[in-house]
Short mmCIF file of C-alpha atoms and ligand atoms in Angstrom, two decimals:
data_model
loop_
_atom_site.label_atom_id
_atom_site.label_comp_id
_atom_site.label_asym_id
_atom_site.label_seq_id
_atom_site.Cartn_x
_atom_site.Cartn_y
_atom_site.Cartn_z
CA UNK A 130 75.89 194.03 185.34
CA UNK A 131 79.50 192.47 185.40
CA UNK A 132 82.06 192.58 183.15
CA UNK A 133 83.13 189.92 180.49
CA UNK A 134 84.99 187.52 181.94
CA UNK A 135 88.09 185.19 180.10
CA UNK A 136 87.03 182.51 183.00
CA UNK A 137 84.37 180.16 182.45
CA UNK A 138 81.89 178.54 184.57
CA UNK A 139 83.67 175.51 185.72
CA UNK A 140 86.42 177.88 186.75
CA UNK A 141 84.43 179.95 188.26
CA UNK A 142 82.56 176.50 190.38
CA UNK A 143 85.72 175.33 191.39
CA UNK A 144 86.80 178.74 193.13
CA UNK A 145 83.75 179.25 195.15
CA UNK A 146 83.46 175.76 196.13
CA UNK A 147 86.49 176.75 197.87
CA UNK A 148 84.52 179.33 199.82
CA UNK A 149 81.95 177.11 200.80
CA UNK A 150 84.13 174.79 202.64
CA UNK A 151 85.85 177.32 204.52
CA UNK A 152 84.24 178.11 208.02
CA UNK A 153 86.95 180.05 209.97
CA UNK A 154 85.68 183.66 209.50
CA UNK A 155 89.50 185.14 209.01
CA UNK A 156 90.35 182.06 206.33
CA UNK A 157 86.70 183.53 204.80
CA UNK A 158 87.90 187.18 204.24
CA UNK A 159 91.67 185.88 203.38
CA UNK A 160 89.21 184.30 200.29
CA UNK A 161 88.07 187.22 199.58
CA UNK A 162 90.69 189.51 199.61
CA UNK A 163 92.25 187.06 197.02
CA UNK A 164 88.88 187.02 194.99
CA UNK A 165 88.64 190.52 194.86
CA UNK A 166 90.52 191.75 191.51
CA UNK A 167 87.94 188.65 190.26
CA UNK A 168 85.12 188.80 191.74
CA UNK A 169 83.00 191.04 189.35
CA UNK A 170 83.70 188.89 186.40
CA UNK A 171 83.13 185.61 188.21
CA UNK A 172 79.78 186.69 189.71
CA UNK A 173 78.91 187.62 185.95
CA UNK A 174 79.81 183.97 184.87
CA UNK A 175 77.25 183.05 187.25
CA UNK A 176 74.51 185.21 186.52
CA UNK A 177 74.95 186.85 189.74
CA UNK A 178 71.45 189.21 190.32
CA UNK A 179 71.10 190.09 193.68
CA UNK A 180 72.36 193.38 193.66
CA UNK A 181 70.05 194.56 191.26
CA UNK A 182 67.46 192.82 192.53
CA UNK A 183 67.46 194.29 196.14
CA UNK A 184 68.29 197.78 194.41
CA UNK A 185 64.84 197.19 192.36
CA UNK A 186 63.09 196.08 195.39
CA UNK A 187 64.03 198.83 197.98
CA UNK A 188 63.65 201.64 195.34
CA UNK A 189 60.19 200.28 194.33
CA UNK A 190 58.97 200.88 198.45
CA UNK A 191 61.09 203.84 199.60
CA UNK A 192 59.25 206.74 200.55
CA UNK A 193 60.65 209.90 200.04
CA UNK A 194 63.47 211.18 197.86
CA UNK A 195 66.01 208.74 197.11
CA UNK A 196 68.87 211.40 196.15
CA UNK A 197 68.99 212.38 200.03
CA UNK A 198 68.90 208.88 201.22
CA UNK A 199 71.66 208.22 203.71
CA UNK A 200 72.06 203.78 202.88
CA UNK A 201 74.34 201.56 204.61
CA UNK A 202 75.95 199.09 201.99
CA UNK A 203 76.55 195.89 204.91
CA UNK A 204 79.29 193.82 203.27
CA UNK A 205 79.39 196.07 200.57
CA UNK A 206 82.33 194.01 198.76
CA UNK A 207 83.25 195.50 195.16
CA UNK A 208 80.57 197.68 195.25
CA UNK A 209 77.99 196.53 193.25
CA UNK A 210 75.05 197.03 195.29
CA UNK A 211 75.78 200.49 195.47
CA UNK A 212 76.30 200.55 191.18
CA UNK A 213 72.74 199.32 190.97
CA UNK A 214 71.38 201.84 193.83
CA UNK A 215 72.79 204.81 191.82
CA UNK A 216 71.21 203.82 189.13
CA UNK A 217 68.06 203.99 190.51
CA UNK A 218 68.16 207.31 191.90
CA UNK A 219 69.86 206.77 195.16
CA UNK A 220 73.23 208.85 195.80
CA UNK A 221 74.66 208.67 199.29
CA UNK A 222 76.09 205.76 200.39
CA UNK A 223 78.38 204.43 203.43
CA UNK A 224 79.76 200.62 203.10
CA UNK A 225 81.27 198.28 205.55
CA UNK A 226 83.38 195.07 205.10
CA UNK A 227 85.85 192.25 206.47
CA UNK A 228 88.06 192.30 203.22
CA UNK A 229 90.08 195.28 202.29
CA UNK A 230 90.66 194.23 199.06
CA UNK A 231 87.35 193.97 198.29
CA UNK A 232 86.77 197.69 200.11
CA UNK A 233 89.32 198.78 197.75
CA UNK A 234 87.80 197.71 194.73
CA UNK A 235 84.30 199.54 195.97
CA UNK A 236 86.46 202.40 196.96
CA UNK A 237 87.73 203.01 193.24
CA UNK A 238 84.35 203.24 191.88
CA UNK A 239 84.10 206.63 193.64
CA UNK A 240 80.53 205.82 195.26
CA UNK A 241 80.97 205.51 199.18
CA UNK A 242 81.34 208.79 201.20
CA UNK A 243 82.53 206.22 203.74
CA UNK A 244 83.69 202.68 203.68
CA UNK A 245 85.59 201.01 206.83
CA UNK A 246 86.58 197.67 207.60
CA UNK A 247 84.03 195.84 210.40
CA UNK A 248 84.24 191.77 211.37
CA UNK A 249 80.49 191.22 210.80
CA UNK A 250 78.97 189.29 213.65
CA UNK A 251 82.47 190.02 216.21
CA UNK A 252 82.01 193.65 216.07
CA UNK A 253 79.20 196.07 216.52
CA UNK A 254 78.96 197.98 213.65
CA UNK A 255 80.37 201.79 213.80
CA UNK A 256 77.56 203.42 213.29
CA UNK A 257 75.24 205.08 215.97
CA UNK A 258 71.27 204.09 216.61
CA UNK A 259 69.22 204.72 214.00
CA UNK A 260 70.88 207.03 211.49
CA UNK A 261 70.18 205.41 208.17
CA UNK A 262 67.54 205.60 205.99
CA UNK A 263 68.24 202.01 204.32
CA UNK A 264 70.26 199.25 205.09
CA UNK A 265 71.30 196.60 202.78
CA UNK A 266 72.78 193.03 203.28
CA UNK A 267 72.84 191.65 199.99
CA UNK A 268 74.94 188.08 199.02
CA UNK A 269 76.25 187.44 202.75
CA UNK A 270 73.61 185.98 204.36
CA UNK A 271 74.52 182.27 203.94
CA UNK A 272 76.55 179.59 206.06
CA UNK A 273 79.71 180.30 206.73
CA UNK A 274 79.13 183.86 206.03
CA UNK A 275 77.76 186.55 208.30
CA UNK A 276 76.15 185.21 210.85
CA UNK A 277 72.24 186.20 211.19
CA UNK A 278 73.23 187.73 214.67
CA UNK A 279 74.19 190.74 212.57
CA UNK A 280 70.10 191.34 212.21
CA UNK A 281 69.51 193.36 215.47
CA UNK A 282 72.75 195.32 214.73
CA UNK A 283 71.37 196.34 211.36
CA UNK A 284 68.02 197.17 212.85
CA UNK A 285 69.98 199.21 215.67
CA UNK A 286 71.46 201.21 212.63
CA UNK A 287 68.34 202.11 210.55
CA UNK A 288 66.05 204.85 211.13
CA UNK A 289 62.74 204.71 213.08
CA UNK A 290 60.58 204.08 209.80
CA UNK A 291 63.71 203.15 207.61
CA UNK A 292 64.05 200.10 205.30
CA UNK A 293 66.65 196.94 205.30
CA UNK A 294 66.52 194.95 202.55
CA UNK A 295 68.43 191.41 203.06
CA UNK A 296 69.04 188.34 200.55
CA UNK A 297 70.13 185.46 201.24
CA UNK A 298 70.04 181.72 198.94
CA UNK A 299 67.50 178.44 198.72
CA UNK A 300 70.13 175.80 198.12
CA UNK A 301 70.82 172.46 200.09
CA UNK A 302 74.04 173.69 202.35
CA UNK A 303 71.83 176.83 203.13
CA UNK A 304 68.84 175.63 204.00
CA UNK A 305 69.49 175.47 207.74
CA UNK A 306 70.32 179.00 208.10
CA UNK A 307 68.00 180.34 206.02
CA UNK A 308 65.03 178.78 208.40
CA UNK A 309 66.98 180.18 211.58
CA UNK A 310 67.63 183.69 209.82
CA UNK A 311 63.22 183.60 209.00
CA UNK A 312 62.63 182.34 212.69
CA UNK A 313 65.04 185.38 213.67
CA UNK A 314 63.23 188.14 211.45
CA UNK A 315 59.52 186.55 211.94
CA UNK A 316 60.74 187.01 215.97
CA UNK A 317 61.92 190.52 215.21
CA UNK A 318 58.57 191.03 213.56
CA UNK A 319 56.06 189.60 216.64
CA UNK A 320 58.33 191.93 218.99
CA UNK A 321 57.03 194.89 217.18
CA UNK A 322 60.65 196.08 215.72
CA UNK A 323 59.81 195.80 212.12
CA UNK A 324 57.74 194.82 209.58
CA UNK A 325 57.73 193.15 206.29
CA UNK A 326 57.21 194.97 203.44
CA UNK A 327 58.20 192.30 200.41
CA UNK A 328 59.29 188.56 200.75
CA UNK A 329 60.82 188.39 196.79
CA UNK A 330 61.34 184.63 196.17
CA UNK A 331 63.02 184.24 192.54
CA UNK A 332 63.98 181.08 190.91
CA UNK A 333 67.15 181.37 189.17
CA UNK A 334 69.30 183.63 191.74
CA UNK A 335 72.43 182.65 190.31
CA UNK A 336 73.99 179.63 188.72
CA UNK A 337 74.83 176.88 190.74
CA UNK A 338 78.18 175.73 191.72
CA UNK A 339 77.47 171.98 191.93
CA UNK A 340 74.73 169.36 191.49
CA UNK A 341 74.53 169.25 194.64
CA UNK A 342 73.53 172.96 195.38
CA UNK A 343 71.46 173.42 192.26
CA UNK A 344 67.62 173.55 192.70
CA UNK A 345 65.06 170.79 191.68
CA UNK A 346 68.18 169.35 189.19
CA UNK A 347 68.08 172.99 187.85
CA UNK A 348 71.53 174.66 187.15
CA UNK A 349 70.58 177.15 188.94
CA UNK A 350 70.27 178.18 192.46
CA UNK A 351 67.27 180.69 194.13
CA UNK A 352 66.95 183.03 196.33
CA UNK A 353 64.81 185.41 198.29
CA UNK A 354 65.06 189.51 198.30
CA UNK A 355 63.48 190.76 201.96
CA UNK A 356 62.15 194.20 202.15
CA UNK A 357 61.21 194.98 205.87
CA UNK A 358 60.72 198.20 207.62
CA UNK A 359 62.16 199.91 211.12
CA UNK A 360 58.99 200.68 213.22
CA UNK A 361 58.27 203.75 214.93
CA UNK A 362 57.78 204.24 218.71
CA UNK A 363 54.40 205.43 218.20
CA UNK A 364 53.35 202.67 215.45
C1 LIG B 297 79.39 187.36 198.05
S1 LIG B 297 80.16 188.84 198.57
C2 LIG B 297 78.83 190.01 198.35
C3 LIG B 297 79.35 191.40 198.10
C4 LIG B 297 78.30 192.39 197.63
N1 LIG B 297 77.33 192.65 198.67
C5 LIG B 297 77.64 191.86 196.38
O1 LIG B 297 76.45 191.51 196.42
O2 LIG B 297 78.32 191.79 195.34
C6 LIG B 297 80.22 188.69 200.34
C7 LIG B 297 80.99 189.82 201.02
O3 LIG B 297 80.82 189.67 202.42
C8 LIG B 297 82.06 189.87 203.06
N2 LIG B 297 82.03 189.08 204.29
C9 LIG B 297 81.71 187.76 204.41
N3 LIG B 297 81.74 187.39 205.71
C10 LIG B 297 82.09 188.51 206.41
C11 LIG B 297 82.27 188.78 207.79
N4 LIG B 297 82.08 187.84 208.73
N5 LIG B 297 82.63 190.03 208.17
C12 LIG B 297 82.81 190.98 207.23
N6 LIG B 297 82.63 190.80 205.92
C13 LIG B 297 82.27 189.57 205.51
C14 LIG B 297 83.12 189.42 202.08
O4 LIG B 297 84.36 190.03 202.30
C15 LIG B 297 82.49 189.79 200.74
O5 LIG B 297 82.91 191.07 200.33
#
């Protein structure tokens, strides 16, 4: 997925343990914006899959054809999501983010019809109600991230009987978050909004950047892809 990289994996550790002790949302996207020109080749160090994951997962449900699917790339970064959505058929794709450095990176891949900067979680996102056919979250769904208030915004975006497709990670400093982001969407889901399609748990997500993130003394780290889908007035 990523290119080689001259870094290696303690490197690679020691950088985004800076990221996880950051919590100020501007010091967050300063990271970022320096990570950018990096990024790619340090998320390939760690075995970095959910981009092509959540590409595999909403391609496998989506009804209809994917070549006129209108998708919303939510903290698109660099662009991979979008990579792995082209190459499963999909073709038209609008991405938002805090960092512009990282925007510019996706930019130069020539993908996005649209990308613009939006504070995820401090601004609604500039999109009307309910014109895309997919939205995706993918790799920003964690503490000290985007904060899982961003949910009903996403919702607002996607099409009556459109898909989101959300990841977010198993480990110890995430745990907390990832029970109040499932209370959130299993809330979303009793009001009638949406429902799930695929809960995707996998095992090794991506490498771990400590011992005390990995998994079960694993090296690695997991992770859960979330398919759900918009419901219709009438459903
Ligand atoms: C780990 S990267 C994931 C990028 C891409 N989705 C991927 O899977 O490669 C997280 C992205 O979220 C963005 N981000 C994090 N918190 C944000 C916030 N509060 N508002 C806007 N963007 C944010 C960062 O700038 C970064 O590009």
């Amino acid at each position: 997925m990523a290119a080689s990289s001259n870094r290696n994996l303690a490197q690679v550790q020691r950088r985004v343990a800076e990221l996880h002790h950051g919590t100020d949302p501007e010091q967050q996207l300063c990271f970022y914006d320096g990570w950018a020109p990096e990024y790619e080749q340090d998320v390939g160090v760690l075995e970095y899959q959910a981009p092509r994951l959540a590409a595999a997962c909403l391609a496998s449900a989506f009804q209809g054809p994917l070549e006129d699917a209108l998708v919303l790339d939510v903290a698109c970064g660099t662009g991979l999501v979008a990579q792995e959505l082209q190459a499963t058929g999909f073709h038209r794709f609008h991405g938002l983010d805090g960092s512009q450095e990282m925007l510019a990176c996706a930019g130069k891949k020539g993908l996005y019809q649209e990308l613009k900067r939006c504070l995820l979680g401090q601004e609604v996102l500039p999109a009307p109600e309910g014109c895309y056919d997919a939205v995706l979250i993918v790799g920003a769904l964690s503490e000290g991230q985007v904060p899982i208030s961003i949910v009903p915004e996403l919702l607002r975006v996607t099409k009556p009987g459109g898909y989101l497709c959300l990841t977010t990670r198993d480990n110890q400093t995430n745990l907390r978050y990832k029970t109040e982001l499932q209370q959130l969407m299993d809330e979303l889901e009793q009001r009638g909004l949406w429902e799930k399609v695929v809960v995707q748990e996998v095992e090794k997500w991506e490498r771990a950047t400590s011992g005390q993130e990995s998994t079960q003394g694993l090296d690695y780290i997991s992770g859960v892809v979330y398919l759900y889908r918009k419901k219709r007035r009438s459903e």
